[in-house]
mmCIF file of C-alpha atoms in Angstrom:
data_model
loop_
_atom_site.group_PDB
_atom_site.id
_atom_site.type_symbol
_atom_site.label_atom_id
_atom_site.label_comp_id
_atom_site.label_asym_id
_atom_site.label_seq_id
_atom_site.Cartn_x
_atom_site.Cartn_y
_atom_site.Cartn_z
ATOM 1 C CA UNK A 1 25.364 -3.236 4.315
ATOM 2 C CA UNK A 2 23.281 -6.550 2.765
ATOM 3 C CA UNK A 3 20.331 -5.623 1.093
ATOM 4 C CA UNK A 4 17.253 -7.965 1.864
ATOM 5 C CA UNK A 5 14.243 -8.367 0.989
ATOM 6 C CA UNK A 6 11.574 -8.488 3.481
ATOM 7 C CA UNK A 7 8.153 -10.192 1.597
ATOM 8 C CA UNK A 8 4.882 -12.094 2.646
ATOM 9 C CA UNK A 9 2.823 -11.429 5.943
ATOM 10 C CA UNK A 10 0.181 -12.509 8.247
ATOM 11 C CA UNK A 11 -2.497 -10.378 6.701
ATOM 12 C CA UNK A 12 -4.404 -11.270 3.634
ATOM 13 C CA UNK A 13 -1.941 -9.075 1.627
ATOM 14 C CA UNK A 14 0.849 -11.475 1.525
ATOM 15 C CA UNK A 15 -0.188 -12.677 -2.317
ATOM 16 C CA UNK A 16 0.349 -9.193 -3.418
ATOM 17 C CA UNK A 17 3.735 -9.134 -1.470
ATOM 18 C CA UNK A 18 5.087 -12.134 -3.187
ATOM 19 C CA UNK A 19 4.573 -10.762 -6.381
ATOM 20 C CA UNK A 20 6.284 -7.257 -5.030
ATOM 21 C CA UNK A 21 9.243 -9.422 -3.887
ATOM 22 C CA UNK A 22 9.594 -11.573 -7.398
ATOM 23 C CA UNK A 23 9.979 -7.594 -9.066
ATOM 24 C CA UNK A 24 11.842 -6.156 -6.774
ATOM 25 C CA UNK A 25 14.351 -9.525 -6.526
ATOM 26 C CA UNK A 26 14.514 -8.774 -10.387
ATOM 27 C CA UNK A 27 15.814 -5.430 -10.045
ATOM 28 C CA UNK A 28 17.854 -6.253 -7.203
ATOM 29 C CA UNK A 29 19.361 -9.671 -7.654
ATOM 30 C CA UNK A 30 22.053 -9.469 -5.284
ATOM 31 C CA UNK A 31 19.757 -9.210 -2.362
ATOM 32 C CA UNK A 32 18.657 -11.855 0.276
ATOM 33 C CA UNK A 33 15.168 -12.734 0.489
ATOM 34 C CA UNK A 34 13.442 -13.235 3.902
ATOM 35 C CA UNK A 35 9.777 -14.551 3.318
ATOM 36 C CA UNK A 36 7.644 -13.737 6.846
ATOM 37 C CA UNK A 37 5.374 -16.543 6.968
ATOM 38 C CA UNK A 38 1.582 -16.780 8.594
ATOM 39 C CA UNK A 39 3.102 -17.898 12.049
ATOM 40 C CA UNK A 40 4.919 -15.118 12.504
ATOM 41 C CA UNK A 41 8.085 -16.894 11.332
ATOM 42 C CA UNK A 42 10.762 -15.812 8.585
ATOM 43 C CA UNK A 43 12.694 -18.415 6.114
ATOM 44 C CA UNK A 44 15.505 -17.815 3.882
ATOM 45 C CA UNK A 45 14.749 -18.303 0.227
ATOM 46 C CA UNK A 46 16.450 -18.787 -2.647
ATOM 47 C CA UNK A 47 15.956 -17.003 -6.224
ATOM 48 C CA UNK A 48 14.300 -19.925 -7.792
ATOM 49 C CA UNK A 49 11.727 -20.802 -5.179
ATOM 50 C CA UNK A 50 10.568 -17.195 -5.017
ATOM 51 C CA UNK A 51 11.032 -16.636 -9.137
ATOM 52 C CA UNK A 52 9.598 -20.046 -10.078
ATOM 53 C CA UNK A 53 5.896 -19.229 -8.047
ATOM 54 C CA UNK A 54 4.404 -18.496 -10.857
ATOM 55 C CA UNK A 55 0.413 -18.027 -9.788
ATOM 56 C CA UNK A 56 1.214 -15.276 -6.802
ATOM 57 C CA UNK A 57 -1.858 -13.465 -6.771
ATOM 58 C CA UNK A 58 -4.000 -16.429 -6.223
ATOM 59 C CA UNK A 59 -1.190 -19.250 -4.971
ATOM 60 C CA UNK A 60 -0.052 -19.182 -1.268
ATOM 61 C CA UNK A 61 4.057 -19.131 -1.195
ATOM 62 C CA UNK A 62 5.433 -22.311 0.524
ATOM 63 C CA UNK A 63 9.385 -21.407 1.618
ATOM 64 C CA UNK A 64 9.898 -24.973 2.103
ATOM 65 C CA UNK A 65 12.194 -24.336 4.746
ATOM 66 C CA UNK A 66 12.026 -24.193 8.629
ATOM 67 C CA UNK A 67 11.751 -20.317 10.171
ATOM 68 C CA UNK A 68 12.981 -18.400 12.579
ATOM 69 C CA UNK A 69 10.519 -16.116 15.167
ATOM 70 C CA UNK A 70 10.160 -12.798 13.556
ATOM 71 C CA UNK A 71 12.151 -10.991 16.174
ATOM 72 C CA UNK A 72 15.063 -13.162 16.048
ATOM 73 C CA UNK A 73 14.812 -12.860 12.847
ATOM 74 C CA UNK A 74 15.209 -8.902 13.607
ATOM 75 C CA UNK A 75 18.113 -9.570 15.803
ATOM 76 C CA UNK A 76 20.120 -11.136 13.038
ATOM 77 C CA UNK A 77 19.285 -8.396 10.579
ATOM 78 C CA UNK A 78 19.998 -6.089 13.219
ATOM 79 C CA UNK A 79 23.798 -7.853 13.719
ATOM 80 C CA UNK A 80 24.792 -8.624 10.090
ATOM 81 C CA UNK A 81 24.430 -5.193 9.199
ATOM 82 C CA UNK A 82 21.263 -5.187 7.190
ATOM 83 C CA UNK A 83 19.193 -3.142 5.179
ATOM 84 C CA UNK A 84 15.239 -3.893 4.107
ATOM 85 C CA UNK A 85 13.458 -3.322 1.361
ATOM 86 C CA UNK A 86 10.098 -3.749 2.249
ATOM 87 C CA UNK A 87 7.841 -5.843 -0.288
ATOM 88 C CA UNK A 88 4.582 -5.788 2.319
ATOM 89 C CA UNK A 89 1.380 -4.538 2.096
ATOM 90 C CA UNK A 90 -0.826 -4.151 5.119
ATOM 91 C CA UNK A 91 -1.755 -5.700 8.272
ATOM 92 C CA UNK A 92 1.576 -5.106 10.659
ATOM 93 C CA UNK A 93 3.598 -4.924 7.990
ATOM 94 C CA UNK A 94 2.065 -1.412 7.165
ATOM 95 C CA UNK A 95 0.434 -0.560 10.195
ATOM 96 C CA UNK A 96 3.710 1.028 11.837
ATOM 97 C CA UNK A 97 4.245 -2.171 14.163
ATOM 98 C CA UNK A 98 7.146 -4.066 12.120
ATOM 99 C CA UNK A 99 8.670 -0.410 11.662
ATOM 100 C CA UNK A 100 8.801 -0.445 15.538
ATOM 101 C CA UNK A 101 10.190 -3.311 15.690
ATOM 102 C CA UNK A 102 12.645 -2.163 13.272
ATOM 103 C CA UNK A 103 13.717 1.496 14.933
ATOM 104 C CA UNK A 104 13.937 -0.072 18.282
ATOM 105 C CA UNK A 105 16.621 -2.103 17.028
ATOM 106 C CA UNK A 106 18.405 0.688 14.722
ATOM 107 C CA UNK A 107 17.744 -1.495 11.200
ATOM 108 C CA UNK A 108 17.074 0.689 8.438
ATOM 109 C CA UNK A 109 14.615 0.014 5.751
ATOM 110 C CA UNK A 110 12.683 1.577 3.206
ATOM 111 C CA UNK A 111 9.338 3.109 3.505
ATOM 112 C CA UNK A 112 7.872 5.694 5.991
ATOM 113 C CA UNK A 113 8.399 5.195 9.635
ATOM 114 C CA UNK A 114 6.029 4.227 12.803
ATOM 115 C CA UNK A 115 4.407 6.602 13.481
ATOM 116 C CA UNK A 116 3.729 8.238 9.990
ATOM 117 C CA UNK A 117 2.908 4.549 8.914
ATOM 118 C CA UNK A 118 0.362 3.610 11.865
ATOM 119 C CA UNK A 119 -1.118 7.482 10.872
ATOM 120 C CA UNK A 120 -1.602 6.193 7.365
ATOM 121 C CA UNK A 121 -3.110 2.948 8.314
ATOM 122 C CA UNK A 122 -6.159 4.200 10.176
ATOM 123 C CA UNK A 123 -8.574 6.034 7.018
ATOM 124 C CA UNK A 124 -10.273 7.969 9.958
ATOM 125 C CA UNK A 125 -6.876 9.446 11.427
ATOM 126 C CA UNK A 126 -5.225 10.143 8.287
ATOM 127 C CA UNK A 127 -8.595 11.831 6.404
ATOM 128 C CA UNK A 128 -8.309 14.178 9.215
ATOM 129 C CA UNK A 129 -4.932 15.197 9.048
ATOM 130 C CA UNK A 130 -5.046 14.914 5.070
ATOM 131 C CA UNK A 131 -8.036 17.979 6.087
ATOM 132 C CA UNK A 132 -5.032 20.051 8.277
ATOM 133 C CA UNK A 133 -3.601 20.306 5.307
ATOM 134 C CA UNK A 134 -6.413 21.333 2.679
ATOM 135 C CA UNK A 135 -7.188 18.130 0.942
ATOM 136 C CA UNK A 136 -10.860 17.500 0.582
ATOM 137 C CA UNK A 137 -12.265 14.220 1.701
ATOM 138 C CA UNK A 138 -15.523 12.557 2.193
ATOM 139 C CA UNK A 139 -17.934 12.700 5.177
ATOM 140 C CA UNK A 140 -17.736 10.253 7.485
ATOM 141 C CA UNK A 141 -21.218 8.218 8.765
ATOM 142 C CA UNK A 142 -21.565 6.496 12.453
ATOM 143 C CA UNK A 143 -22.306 3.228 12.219
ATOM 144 C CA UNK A 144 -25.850 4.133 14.277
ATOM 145 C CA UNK A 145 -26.586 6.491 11.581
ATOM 146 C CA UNK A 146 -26.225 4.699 8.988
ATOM 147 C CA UNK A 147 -29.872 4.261 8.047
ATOM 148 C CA UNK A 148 -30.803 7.872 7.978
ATOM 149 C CA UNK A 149 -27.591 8.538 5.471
ATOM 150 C CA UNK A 150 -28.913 5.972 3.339
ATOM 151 C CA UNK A 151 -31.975 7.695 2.956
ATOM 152 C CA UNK A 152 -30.333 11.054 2.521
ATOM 153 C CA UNK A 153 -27.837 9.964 -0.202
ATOM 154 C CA UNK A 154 -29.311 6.969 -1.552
ATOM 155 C CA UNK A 155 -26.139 5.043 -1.648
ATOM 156 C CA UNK A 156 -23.248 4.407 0.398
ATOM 157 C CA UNK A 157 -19.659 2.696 0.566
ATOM 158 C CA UNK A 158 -17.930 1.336 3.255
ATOM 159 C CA UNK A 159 -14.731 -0.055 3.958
ATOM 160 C CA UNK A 160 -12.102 -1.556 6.667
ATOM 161 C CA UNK A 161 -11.006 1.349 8.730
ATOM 162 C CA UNK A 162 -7.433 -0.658 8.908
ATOM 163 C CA UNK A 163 -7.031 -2.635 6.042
ATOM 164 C CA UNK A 164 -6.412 -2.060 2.204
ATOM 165 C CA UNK A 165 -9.495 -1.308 0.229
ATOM 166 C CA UNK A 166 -8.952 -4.352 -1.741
ATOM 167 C CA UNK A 167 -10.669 -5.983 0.616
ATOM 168 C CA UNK A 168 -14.123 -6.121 2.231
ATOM 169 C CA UNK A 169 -15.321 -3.258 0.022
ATOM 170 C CA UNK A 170 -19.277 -3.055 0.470
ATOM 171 C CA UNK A 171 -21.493 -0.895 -1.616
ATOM 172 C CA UNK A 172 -24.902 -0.201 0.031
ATOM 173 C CA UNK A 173 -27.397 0.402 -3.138
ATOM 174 C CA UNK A 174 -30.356 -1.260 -1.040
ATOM 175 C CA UNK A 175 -31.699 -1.644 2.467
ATOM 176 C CA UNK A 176 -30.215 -5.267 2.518
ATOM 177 C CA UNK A 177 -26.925 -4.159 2.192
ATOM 178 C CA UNK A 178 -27.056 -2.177 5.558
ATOM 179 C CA UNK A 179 -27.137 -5.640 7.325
ATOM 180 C CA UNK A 180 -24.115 -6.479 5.383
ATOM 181 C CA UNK A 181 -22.113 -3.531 6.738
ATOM 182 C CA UNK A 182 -23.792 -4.350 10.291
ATOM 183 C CA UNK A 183 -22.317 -8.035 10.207
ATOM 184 C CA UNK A 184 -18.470 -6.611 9.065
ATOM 185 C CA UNK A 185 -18.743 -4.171 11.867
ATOM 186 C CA UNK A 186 -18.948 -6.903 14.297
ATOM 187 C CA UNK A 187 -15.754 -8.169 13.422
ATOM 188 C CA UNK A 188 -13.572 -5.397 12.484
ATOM 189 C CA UNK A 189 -13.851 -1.207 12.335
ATOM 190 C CA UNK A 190 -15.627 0.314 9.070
ATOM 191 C CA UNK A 191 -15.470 3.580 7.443
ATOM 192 C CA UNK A 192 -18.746 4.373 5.981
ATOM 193 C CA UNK A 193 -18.902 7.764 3.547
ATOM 194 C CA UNK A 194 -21.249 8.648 1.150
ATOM 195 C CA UNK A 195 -21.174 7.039 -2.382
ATOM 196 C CA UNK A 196 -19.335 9.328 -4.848
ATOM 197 C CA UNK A 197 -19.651 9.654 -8.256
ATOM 198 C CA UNK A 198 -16.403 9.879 -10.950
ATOM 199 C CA UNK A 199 -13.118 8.623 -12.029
ATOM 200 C CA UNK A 200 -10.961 6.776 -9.755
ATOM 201 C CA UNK A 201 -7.322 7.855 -9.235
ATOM 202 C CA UNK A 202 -4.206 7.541 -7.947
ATOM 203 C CA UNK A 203 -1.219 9.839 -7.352
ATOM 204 C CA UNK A 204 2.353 8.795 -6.258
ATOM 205 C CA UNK A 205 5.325 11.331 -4.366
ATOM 206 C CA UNK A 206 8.749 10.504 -4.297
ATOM 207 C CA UNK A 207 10.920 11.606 -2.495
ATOM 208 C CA UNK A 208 15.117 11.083 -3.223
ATOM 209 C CA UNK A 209 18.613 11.387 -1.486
ATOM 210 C CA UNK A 210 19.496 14.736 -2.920
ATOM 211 C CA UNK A 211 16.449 16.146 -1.211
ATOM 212 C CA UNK A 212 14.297 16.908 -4.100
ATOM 213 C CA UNK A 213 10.699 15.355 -3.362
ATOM 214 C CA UNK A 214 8.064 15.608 -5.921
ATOM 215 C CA UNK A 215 4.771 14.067 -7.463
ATOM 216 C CA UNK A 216 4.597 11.633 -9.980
ATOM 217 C CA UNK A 217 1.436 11.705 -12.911
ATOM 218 C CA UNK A 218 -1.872 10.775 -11.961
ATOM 219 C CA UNK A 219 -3.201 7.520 -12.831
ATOM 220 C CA UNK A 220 -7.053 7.333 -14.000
ATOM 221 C CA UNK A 221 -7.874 4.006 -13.487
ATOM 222 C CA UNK A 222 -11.118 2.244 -15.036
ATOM 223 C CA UNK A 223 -12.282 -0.858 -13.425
ATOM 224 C CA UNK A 224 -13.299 -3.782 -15.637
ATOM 225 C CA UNK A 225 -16.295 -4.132 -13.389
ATOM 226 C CA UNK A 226 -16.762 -0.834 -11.869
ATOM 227 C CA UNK A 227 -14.831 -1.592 -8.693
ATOM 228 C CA UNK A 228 -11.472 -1.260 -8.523
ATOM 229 C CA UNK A 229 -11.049 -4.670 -6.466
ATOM 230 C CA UNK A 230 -8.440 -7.202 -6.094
ATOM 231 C CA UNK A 231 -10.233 -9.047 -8.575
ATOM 232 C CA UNK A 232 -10.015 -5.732 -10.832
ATOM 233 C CA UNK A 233 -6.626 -4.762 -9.614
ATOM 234 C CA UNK A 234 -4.541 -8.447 -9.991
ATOM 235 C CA UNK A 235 -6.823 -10.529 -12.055
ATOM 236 C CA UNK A 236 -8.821 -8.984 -14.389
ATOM 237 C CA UNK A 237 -6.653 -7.966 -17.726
ATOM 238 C CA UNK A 238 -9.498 -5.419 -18.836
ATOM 239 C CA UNK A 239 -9.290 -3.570 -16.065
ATOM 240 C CA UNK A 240 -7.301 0.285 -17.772
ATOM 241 C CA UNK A 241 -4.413 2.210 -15.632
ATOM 242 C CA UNK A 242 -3.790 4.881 -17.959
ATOM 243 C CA UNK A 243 -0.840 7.199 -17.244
ATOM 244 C CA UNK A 244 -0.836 9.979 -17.446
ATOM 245 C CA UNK A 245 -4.729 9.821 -16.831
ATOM 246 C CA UNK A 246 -6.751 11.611 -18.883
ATOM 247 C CA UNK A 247 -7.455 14.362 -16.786
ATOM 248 C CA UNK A 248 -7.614 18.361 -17.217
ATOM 249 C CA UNK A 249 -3.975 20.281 -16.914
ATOM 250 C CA UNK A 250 -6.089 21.610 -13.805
ATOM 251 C CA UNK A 251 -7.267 18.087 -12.299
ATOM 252 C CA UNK A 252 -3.977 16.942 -13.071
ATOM 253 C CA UNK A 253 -2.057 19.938 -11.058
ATOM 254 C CA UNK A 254 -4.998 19.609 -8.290
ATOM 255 C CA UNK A 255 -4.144 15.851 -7.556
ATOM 256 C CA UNK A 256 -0.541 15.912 -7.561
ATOM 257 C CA UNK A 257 -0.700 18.946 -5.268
ATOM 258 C CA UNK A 258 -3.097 17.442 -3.049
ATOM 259 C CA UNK A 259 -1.114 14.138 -2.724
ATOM 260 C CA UNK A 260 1.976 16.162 -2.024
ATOM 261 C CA UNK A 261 0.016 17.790 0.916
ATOM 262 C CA UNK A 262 -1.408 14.362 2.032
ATOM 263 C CA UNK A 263 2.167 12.509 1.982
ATOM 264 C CA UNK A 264 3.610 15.537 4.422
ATOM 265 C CA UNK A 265 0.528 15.832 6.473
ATOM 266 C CA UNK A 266 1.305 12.140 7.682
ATOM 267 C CA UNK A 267 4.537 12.701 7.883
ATOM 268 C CA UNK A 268 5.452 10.171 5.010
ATOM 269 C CA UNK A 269 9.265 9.462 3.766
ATOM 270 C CA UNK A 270 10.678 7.732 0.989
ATOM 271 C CA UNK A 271 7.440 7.464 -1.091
ATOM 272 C CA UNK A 272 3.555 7.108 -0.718
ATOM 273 C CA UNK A 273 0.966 6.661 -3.299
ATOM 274 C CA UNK A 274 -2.481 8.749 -2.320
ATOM 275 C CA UNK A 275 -5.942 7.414 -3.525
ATOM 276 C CA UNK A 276 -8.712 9.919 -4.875
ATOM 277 C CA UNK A 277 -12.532 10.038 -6.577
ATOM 278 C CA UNK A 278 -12.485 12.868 -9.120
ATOM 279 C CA UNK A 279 -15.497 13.997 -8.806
ATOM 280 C CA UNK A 280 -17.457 16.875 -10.408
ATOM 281 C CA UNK A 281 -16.493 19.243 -7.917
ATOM 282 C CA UNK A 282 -12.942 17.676 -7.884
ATOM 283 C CA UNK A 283 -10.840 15.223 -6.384
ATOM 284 C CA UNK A 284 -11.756 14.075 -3.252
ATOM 285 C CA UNK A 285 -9.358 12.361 -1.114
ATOM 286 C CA UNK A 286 -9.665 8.417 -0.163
ATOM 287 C CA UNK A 287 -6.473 7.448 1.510
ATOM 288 C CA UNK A 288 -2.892 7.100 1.373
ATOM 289 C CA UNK A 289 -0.546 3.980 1.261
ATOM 290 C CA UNK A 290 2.786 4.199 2.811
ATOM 291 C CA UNK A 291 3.918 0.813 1.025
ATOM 292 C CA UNK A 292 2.073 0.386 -2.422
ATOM 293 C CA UNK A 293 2.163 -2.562 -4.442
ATOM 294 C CA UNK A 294 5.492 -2.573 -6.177
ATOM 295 C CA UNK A 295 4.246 -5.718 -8.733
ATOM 296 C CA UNK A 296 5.166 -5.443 -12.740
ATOM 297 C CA UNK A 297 0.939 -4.470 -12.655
ATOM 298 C CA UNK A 298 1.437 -2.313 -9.610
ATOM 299 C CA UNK A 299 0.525 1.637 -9.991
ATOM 300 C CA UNK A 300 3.402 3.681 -8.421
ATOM 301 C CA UNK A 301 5.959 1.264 -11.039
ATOM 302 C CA UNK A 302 3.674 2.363 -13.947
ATOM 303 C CA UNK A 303 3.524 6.206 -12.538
ATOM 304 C CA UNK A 304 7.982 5.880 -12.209
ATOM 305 C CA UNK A 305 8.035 5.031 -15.751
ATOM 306 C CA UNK A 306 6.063 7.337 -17.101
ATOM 307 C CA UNK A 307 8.183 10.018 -14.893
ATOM 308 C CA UNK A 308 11.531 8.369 -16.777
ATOM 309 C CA UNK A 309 12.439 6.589 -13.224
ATOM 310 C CA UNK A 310 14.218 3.751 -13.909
ATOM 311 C CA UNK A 311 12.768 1.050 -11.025
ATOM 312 C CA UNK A 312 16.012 -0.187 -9.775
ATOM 313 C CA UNK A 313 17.258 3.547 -9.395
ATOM 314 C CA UNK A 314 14.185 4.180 -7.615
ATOM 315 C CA UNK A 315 14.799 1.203 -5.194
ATOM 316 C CA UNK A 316 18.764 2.254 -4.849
ATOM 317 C CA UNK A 317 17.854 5.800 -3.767
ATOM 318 C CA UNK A 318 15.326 3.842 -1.354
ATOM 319 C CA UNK A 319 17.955 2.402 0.223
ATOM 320 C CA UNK A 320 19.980 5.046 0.616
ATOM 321 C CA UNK A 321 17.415 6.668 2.408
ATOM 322 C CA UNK A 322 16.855 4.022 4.595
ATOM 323 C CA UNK A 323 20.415 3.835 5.744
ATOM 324 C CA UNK A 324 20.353 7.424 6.080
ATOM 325 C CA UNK A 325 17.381 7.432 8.571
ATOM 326 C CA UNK A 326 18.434 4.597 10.440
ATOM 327 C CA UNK A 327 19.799 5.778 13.941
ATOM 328 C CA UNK A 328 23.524 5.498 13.951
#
């Protein structure tokens, strides 16, 4: 089968994914790369346009070539006998509605499926089935209520219910800031939780062809700013990933336990990386991404390494999943 490389995206994601793409073309040169544009259009590109982009977290990716729609684009993968590897983050890319588009067609590619991925997607959905299976999460708050749960806990965070929670994050430390989660709720659906004190973290699972499927060390991360942001994630150098965090042997078993039971839950394959607050009474449970950031500053690469997972063996056993999965 030809490997390629699916990057870029309608959804305000598509920086990260070009930066994904330019590490994962690294590891696997031999691969096409198929850049999805903003109008729903993919272009063939060659290994010096996407290598030689040098600014990806803050630069938009020109291919420089004409596009195809994205379903004929399908078609063809669909004919030539491909394989994906998925470098995309959100929006449909993550959201379980390209992975339709895939299965309908019998293309195989890497990451969790449809249905586990649209689970994922939705923070509301997948905190209650992380909760089937034991892992603790926050509260959630009504929009209509969420003047009397300021008062009661005195600070609050919300967040797109579908979307990564790089963006759009909102802290409410003051009244004022309850009109600012009023205004985003116009336009899209929020989660809002109460604020929690502690350490952020981050846990991955992996899961690979001979069966065995397994947690990788826990990541403490410390913001530069005290938000773990895009800004904080992609731009800011001070920002510390430390892995294996700095956790107790008990915190660390509780997390990668916890994410274990969170990736199965939704029904995740191939691999997942699972968001948590450690908080004094533990860690609670944020969310879970079915395609993380794969950049050379990404988390799950940093949380591979420390396991003694080579990346491109972690992206071969991907694909052999993949092609595994795929209906025959």
């Amino acid at each position: 089968m030809r490997t390629t490389i699916l990057f870029g995206g309608a959804n305000k994601e598509r920086l990260v994914s070009v930066a994904s793409a330019q590490a994962l073309h690294q590891a696997l040169p031999e691969a096409d790369l198929w850049f999805w544009h903003v109008a729903d259009t993919i272009h063939l590109v060659q290994s010096q346009q996407l290598l030689g982009h040098a600014r990806p977290f803050e630069d938009e990716f020109d291919p420089g070539s004409r596009g195809v729609p994205l379903a004929q684009a399908l078609d063809r993968a669909k004919a030539e006998d491909r394989v994906l590897v998925l470098g995309l983050h959100g929006g449909r890319a993550e959201n379980g509605e390209l992975q339709a588009m895939c299965e309908l067609r019998g293309i195989p590619f890497t990451g969790s499926g449809s249905a586990s991925s649209n689970l994922a997607f939705d923070k509301v959905a997948a905190k209650r089935f992380a909760a089937i299976a034991g892992v603790t999460s926050p509260a959630g708050i009504a929009l209509e209520d969420i003047e009397a749960a300021f008062a009661e806990y005195g600070k609050l965070i919300a967040k797109p219910a579908k979307d990564g929670s790089s963006y759009g994050l909102i802290y409410v430390n003051a009244k004022q800031d309850l009109a600012a989660v009023r205004n985003a709720a116009k336009s899209e659906e929020y989660v809002i939780e109460p604020f929690i004190a502690g350490v952020e973290a981050t846990c991955g699972v992996l899961e690979r062809p001979d069966g065995a499927v397994f947690s990788l060390p826990p990541i403490e991360i410390v913001p530069a700013e005290g938000s773990f942001d895009y800004t904080a994630k992609y731009l800011l150098k001070s920002t510390q990933e430390i892995c294996p965090g700095r956790f107790s042997p008990e915190i660390s078993a509780a997390l990668t336990d916890q994410a274990m039971q969170a990736h199965r839950a939704l029904s995740c394959t191939g691999y997942s990386r699972t968001d948590f607050i450690v908080s004094a009474k533990g860690p609670i449970y944020l969310e879970t991404n079915t395609l993380p950031g794969l950049t050379k500053a990404s988390l799950y690469p940093k949380a591979l390494k420390a396991q003694g997972i080579e990346f491109v063996d972690f992206l071969h056993d991907q694909i052999e999943l993949a092609k595994r999965r795929a209906p025959k």
